Coordinates of C-alpha atoms and ligand atoms in Angstrom, one line a residue:
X26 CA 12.4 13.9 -21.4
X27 CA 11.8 12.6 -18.4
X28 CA 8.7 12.6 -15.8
X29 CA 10.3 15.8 -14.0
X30 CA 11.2 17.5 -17.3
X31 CA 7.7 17.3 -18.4
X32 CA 6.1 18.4 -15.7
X33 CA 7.9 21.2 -15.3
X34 CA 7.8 22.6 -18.8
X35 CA 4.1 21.6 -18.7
X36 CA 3.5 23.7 -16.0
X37 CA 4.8 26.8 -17.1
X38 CA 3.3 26.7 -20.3
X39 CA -0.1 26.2 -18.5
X40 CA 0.3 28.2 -15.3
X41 CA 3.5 30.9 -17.1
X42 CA 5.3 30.3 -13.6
X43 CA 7.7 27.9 -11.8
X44 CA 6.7 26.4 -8.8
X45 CA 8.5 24.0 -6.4
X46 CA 8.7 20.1 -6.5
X47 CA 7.6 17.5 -4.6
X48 CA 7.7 13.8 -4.3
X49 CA 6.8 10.6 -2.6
X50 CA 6.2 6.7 -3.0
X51 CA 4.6 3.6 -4.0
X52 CA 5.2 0.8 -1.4
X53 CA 6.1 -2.9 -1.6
X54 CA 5.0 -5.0 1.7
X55 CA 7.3 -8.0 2.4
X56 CA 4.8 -9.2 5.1
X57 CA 1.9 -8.2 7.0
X58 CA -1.4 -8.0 4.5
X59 CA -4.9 -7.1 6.3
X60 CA -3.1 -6.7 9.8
X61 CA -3.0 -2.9 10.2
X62 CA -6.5 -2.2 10.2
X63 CA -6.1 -5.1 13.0
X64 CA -4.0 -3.5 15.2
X65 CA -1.2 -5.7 14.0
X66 CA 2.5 -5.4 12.4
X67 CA 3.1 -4.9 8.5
X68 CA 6.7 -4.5 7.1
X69 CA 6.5 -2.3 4.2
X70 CA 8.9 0.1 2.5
X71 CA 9.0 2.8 -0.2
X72 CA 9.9 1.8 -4.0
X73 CA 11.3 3.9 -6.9
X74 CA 8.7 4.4 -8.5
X75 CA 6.4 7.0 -7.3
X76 CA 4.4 10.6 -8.0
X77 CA 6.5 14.1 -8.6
X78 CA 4.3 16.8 -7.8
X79 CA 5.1 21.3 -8.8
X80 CA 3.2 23.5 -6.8
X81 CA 2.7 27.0 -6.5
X82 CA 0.4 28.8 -4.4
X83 CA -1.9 30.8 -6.4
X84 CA -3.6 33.8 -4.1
X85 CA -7.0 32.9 -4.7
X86 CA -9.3 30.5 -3.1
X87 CA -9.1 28.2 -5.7
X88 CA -7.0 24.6 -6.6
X89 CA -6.0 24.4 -10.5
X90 CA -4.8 21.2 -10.7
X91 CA -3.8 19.1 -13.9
X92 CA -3.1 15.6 -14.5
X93 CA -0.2 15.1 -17.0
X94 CA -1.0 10.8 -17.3
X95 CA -5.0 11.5 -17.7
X96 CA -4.0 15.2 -19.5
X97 CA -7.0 16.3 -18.1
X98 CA -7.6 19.7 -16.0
X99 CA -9.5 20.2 -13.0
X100 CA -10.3 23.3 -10.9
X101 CA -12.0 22.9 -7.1
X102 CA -12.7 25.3 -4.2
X103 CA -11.5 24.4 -0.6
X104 CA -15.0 24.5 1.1
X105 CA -16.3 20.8 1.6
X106 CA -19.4 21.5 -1.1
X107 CA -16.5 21.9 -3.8
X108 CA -15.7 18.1 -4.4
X109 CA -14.9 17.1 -7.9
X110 CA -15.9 14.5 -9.7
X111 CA -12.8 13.4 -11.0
X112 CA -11.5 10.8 -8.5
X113 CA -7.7 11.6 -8.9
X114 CA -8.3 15.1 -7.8
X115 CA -10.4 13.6 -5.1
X116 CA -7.4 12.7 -3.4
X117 CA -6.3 16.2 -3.6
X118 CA -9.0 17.6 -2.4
X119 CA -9.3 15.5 0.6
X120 CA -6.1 15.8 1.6
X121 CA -6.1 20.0 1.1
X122 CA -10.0 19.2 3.8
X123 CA -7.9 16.3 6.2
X124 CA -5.3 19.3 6.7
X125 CA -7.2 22.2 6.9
X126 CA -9.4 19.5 9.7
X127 CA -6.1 19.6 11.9
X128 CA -6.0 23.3 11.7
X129 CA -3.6 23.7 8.7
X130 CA -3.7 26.7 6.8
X131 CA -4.3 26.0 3.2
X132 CA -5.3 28.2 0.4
X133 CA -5.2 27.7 -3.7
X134 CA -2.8 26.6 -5.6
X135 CA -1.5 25.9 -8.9
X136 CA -0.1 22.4 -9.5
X137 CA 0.7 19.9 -12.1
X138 CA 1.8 15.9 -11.2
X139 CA 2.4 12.6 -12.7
X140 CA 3.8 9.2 -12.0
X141 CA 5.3 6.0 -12.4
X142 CA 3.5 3.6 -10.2
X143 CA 1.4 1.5 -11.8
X144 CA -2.1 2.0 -11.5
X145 CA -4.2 -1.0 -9.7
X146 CA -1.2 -3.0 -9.5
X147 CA -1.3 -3.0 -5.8
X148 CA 1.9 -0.7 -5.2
X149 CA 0.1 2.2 -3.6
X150 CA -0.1 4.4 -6.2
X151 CA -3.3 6.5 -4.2
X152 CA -0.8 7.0 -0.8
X153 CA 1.7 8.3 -2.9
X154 CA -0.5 10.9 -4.3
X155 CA -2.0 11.7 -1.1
X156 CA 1.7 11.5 0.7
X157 CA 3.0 14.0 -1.8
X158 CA 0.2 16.2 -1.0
X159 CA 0.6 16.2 2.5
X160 CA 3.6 17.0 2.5
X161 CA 4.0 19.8 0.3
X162 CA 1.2 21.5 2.1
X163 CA 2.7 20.8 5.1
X164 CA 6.0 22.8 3.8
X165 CA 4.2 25.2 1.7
X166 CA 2.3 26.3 4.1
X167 CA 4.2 26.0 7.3
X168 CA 1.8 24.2 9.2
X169 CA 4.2 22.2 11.5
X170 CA 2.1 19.3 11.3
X171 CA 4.1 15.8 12.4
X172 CA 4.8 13.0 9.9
X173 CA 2.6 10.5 11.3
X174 CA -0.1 12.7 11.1
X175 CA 0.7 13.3 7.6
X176 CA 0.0 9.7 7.0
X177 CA -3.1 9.8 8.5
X178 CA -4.2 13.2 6.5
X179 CA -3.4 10.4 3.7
X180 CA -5.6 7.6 5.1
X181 CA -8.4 9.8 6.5
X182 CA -8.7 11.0 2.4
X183 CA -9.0 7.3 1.8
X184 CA -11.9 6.9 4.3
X185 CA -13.8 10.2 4.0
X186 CA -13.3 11.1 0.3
X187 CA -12.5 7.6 -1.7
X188 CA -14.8 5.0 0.1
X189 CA -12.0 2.9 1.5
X190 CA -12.1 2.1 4.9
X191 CA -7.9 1.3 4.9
X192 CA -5.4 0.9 7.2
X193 CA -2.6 2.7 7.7
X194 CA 0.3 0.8 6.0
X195 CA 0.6 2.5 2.8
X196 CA 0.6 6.4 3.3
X197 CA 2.8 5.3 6.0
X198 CA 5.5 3.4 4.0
X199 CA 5.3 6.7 1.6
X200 CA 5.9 9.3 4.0
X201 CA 8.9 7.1 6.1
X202 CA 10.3 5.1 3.6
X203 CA 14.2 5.5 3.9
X204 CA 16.6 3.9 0.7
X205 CA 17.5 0.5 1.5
X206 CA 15.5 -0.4 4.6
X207 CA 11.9 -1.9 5.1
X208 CA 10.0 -0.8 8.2
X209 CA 7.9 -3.0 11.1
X210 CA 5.1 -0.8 12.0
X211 CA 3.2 -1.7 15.0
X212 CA 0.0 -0.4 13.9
X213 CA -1.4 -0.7 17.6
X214 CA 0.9 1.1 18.9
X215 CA 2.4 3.2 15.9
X216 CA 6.5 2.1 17.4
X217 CA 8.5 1.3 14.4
X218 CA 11.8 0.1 13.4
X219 CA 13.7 0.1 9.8
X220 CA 15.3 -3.2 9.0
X221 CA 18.3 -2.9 6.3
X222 CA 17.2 -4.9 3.4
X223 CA 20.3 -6.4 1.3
X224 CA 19.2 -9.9 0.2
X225 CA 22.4 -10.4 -1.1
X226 CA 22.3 -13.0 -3.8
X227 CA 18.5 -12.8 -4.2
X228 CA 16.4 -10.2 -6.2
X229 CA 12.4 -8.7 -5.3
X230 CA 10.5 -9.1 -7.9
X231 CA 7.1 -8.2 -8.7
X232 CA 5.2 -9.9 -11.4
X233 CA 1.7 -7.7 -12.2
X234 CA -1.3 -10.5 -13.4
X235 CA -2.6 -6.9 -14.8
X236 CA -5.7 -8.4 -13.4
X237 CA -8.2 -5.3 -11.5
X238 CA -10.7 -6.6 -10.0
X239 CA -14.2 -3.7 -10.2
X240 CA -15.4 -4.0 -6.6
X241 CA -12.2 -4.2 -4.9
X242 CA -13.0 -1.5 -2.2
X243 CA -16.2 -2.8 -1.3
X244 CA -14.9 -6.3 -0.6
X245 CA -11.9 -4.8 1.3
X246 CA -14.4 -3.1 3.6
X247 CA -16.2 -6.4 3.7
X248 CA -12.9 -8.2 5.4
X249 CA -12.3 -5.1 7.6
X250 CA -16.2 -5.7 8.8
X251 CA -15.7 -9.6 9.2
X252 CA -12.3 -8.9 11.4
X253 CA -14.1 -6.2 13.4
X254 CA -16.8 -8.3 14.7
X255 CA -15.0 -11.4 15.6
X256 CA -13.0 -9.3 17.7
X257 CA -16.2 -8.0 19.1
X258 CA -17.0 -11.6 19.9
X259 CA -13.8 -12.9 21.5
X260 CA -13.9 -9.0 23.6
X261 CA -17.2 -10.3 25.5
X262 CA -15.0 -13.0 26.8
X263 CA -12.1 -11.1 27.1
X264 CA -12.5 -7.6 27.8
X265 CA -8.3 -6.5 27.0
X266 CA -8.5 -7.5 23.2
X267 CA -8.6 -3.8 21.5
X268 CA -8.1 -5.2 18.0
X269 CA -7.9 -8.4 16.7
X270 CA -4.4 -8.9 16.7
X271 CA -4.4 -8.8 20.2
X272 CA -6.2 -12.6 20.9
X273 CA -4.9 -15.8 20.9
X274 CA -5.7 -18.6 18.6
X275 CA -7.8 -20.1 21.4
X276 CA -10.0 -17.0 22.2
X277 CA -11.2 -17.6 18.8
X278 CA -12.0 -21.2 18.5
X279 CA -14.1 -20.1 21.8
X280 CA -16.3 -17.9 19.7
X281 CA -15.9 -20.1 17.0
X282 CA -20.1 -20.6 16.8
X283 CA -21.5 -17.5 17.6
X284 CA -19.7 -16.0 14.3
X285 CA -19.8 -16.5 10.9
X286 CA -17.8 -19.3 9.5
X287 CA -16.3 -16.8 6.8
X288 CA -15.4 -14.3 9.7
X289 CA -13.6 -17.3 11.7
X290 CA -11.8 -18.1 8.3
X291 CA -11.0 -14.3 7.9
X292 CA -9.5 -13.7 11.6
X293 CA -8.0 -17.0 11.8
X294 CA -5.7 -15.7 8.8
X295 CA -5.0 -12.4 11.0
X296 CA -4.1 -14.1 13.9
X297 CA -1.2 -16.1 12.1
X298 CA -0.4 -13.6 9.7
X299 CA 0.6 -10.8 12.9
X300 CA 2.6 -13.6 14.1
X301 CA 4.5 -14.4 11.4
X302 CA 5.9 -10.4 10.2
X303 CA 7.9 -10.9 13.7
X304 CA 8.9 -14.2 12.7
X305 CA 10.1 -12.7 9.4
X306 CA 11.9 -9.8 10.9
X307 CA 13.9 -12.5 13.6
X308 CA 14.7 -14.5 10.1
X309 CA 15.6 -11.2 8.2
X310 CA 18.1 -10.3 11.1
X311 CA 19.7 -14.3 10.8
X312 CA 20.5 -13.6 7.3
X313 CA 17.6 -16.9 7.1
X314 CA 16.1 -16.2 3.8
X315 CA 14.9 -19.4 3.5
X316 CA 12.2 -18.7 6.6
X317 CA 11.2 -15.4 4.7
X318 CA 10.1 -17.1 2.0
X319 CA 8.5 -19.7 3.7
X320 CA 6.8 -17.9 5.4
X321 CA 5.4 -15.9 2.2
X322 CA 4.2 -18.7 1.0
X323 CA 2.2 -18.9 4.1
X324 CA 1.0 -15.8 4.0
X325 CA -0.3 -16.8 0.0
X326 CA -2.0 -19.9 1.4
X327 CA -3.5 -17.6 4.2
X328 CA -4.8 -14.5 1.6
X329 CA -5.8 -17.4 -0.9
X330 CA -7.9 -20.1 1.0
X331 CA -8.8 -18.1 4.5
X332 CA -8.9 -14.4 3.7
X333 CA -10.0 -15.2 -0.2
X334 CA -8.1 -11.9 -1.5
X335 CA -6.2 -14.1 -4.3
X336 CA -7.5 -14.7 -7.6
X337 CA -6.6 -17.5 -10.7
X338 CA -4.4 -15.6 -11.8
X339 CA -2.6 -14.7 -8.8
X340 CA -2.7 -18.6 -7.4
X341 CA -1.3 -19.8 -10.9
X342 CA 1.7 -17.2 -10.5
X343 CA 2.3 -18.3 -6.9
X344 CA 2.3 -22.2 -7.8
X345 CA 4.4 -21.2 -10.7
X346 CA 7.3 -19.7 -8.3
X347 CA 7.1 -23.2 -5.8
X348 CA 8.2 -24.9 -9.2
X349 CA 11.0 -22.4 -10.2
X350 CA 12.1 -23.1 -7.2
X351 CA 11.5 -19.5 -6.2
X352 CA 12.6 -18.5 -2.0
X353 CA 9.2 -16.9 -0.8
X354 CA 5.9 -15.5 -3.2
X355 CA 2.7 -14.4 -2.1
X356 CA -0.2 -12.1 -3.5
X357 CA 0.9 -8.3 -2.3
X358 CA -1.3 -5.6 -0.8
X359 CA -5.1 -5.4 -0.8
X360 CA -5.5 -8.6 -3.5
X361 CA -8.1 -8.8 -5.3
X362 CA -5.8 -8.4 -8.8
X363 CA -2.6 -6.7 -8.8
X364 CA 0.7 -8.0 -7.9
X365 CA 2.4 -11.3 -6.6
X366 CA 6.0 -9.9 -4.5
X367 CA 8.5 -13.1 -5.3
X368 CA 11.9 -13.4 -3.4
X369 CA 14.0 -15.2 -6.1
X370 CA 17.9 -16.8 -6.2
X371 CA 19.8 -14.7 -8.4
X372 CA 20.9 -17.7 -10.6
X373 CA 17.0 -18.2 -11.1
X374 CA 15.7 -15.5 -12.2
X375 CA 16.1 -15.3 -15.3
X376 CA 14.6 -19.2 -15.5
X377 CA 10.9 -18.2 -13.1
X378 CA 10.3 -14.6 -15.5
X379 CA 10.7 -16.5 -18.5
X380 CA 8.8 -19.2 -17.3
X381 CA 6.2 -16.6 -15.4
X382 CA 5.8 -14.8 -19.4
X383 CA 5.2 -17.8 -21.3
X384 CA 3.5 -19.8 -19.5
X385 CA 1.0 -16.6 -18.0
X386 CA 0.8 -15.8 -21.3
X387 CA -0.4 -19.1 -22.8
X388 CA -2.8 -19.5 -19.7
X389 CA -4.2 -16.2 -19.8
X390 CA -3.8 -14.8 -23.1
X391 CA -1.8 -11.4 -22.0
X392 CA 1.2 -11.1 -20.5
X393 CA 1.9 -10.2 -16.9
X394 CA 4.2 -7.1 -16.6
X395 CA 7.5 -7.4 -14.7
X396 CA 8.8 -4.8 -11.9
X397 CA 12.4 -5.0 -10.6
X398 CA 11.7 -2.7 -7.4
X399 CA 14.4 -1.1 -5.3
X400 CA 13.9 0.4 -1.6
X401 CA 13.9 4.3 -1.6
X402 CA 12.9 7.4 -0.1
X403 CA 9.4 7.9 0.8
X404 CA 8.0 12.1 0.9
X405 CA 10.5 15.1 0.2
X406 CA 11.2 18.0 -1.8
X407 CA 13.3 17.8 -4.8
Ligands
LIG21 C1 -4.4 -1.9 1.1 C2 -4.7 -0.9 2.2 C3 -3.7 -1.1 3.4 C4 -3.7 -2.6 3.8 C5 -3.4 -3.5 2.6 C6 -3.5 -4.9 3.0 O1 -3.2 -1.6 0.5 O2 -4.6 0.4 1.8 O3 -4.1 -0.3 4.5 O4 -4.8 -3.0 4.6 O5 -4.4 -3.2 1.6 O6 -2.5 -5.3 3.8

């Protein structure tokens, strides 16, 4: 049976009704890590693998919500006091609070979801959830609200309900992923573009270390804090930088001894990293897949050695694709665990997984886990 099948006999055993389906997206990110809470570009898009969702709305004041991967049932009120513990219906919650904030009408309902994404791999498994969500509210209850703003319901969840003080990237790339394109998001500015992604002759392939870091958030929060006061510093001297991604390499070698050392490390990655999603897109739209991955690799030095996101694990996967001979590989989203994204010859494949298993493996003592990932739709109804 599969994940839709379930659900929906699942729910009417529970709740003796049908109700309607929704869906939305994990998210790969080709390029563009740490730059959206900087005001700079990222270039995600939505994967297939993602979070189906049936709803129904219930009459009462009440959310009934159940879990089909954790089996586990959860009832909440709407009122901010009615939090639950459980932190996957946290995300619920919030969003149902984040809508309501904007003026949304939304009252109980009955609903039952489950997924394929996995879990602290990096893919965005949370901004599906919340994507889905906000978007089926949105329909359900006719509240006209616009997409972006959908995202943010999504990343305002994040902030005021999960601890994560994110950017905006991944309930983005989950409520405007389109099949077969990635998207440059200018995270200042919110203008975006889809790209069409067709490496022909190359696959994207993500090999999981299955590593999860405990602590993650609070050490994401920690970069966010280091970018946000260098930014301060190189403002005193020039008053038009909004967010980091708006100085110059200079501007922060000016500051460079009134900050920490670890905050001129952190922005110093920013400021190349904004630079080098445009440089990817100009290469992308060449057919110069070469660049791309050289500039990944960039990006993995960057996230490794300057913004320290990487781990063992993840540098010993990225060395490991240099000597397959692999086009581009670097450490994908947050860090800190989860996934490396590798751009790989079609004739090599088979040669860098086999070589990623077994020697992982022997390093490591488990084996990493392999995803084959195709660009799809981000939020809908089914
Ligand atoms: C996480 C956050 C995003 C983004 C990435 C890093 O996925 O949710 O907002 O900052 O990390 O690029």
């Amino acid at each position: 049976m599969d994940m839709k099948e379930r659900i929906c006999e699942k729910f009417r055993s529970l709740f003796g009704t049908d109700g309607e389906l929704f869906a939305s997206a994990g998210r790969i990110n080709l390029i563009g890590e740490h730059t959206d809470y900087n005001g700079g570009y990222v270039f995600p898009g939505a994967i297939d693998k993602g979070i189906i969702a049936e709803i129904k709305v219930n009459g009462t004041g009440k959310v009934r919500a159940y879990s089909l991967d954790y089996d586990e049932y959860v009832e909440f009120g709407l009122e901010e006091k009615d939090k639950p513990s459980q932190s996957w219906a946290c995300y619920i919650f919030g969003v149902c609070r984040e809508t309501a904030k904007r003026g949304g009408k939304v009252e109980g309902f009955d609903t039952m979801f489950a997924g394929d994404v996995p879990l602290g791999a990096g893919l965005s498994s949370s901004a599906a959830l919340e994507s889905t969500y906000a978007f089926a509210l949105n329909t359900l209850f006719d509240n006209g609200i616009d997409k972006f703003e959908l995202a943010k319901i999504g990343q305002s969840t994040e902030h005021n309900y999960c601890g994560v003080n994110c950017g905006i990237m991944d309930q983005f790339a989950s409520v405007f992923g389109k099949k077969g394109a990635l998207i440059r998001l200018n995270c200042k500015t919110l203008e975006y573009k889809y790209f069409p992604f067709d490496p022909v002759g190359y696959k994207l392939v993500l090999v999981d270390s299955c590593v999860k870091h405990e602590l993650a958030s609070s050490a994401y929060n920690k970069r966010r804090a280091s970018c946000e006061n260098a930014a301060a510093a190189i403002r005193r001297n020039h008053p038009e930088v909004e967010f980091l991604s708006d100085a110059k390499r200079v501007w922060l070698e000016e500051v460079r001894s009134e900050i920490p050392e670890e905050d001129f490390l952190r922005a110093k990655y920013v400021i190349g990293e904004v630079q080098r999603v445009l440089d990817v897109c100009d290469a992308l739209e060449r057919g110069d897949y070469e660049t791309v991955g050289e500039m990944m690799y960039q990006t993995h030095f960057g996230l490794s050695r300057l913004y320290e996101v990487s781990c063992e694990e993840l540098d010993f996967l990225n060395r490991l694709a240099r000597k397959c001979d692999v086009t581009g590989s670097r450490v994908m989203g947050g860090g800190f665990g989860g996934c490396t994204i590798n751009l790989v010859k079609e004739e090599l494949y088979d040669d860098f997984i086999g070589q990623a298993k077994e020697k992982f493996t022997a390093k490591f003592g488990h084996e990493p886990k392999i995803y084959d990932v195709v660009i799809s739709d981000g939020a809908r109804r089914l």
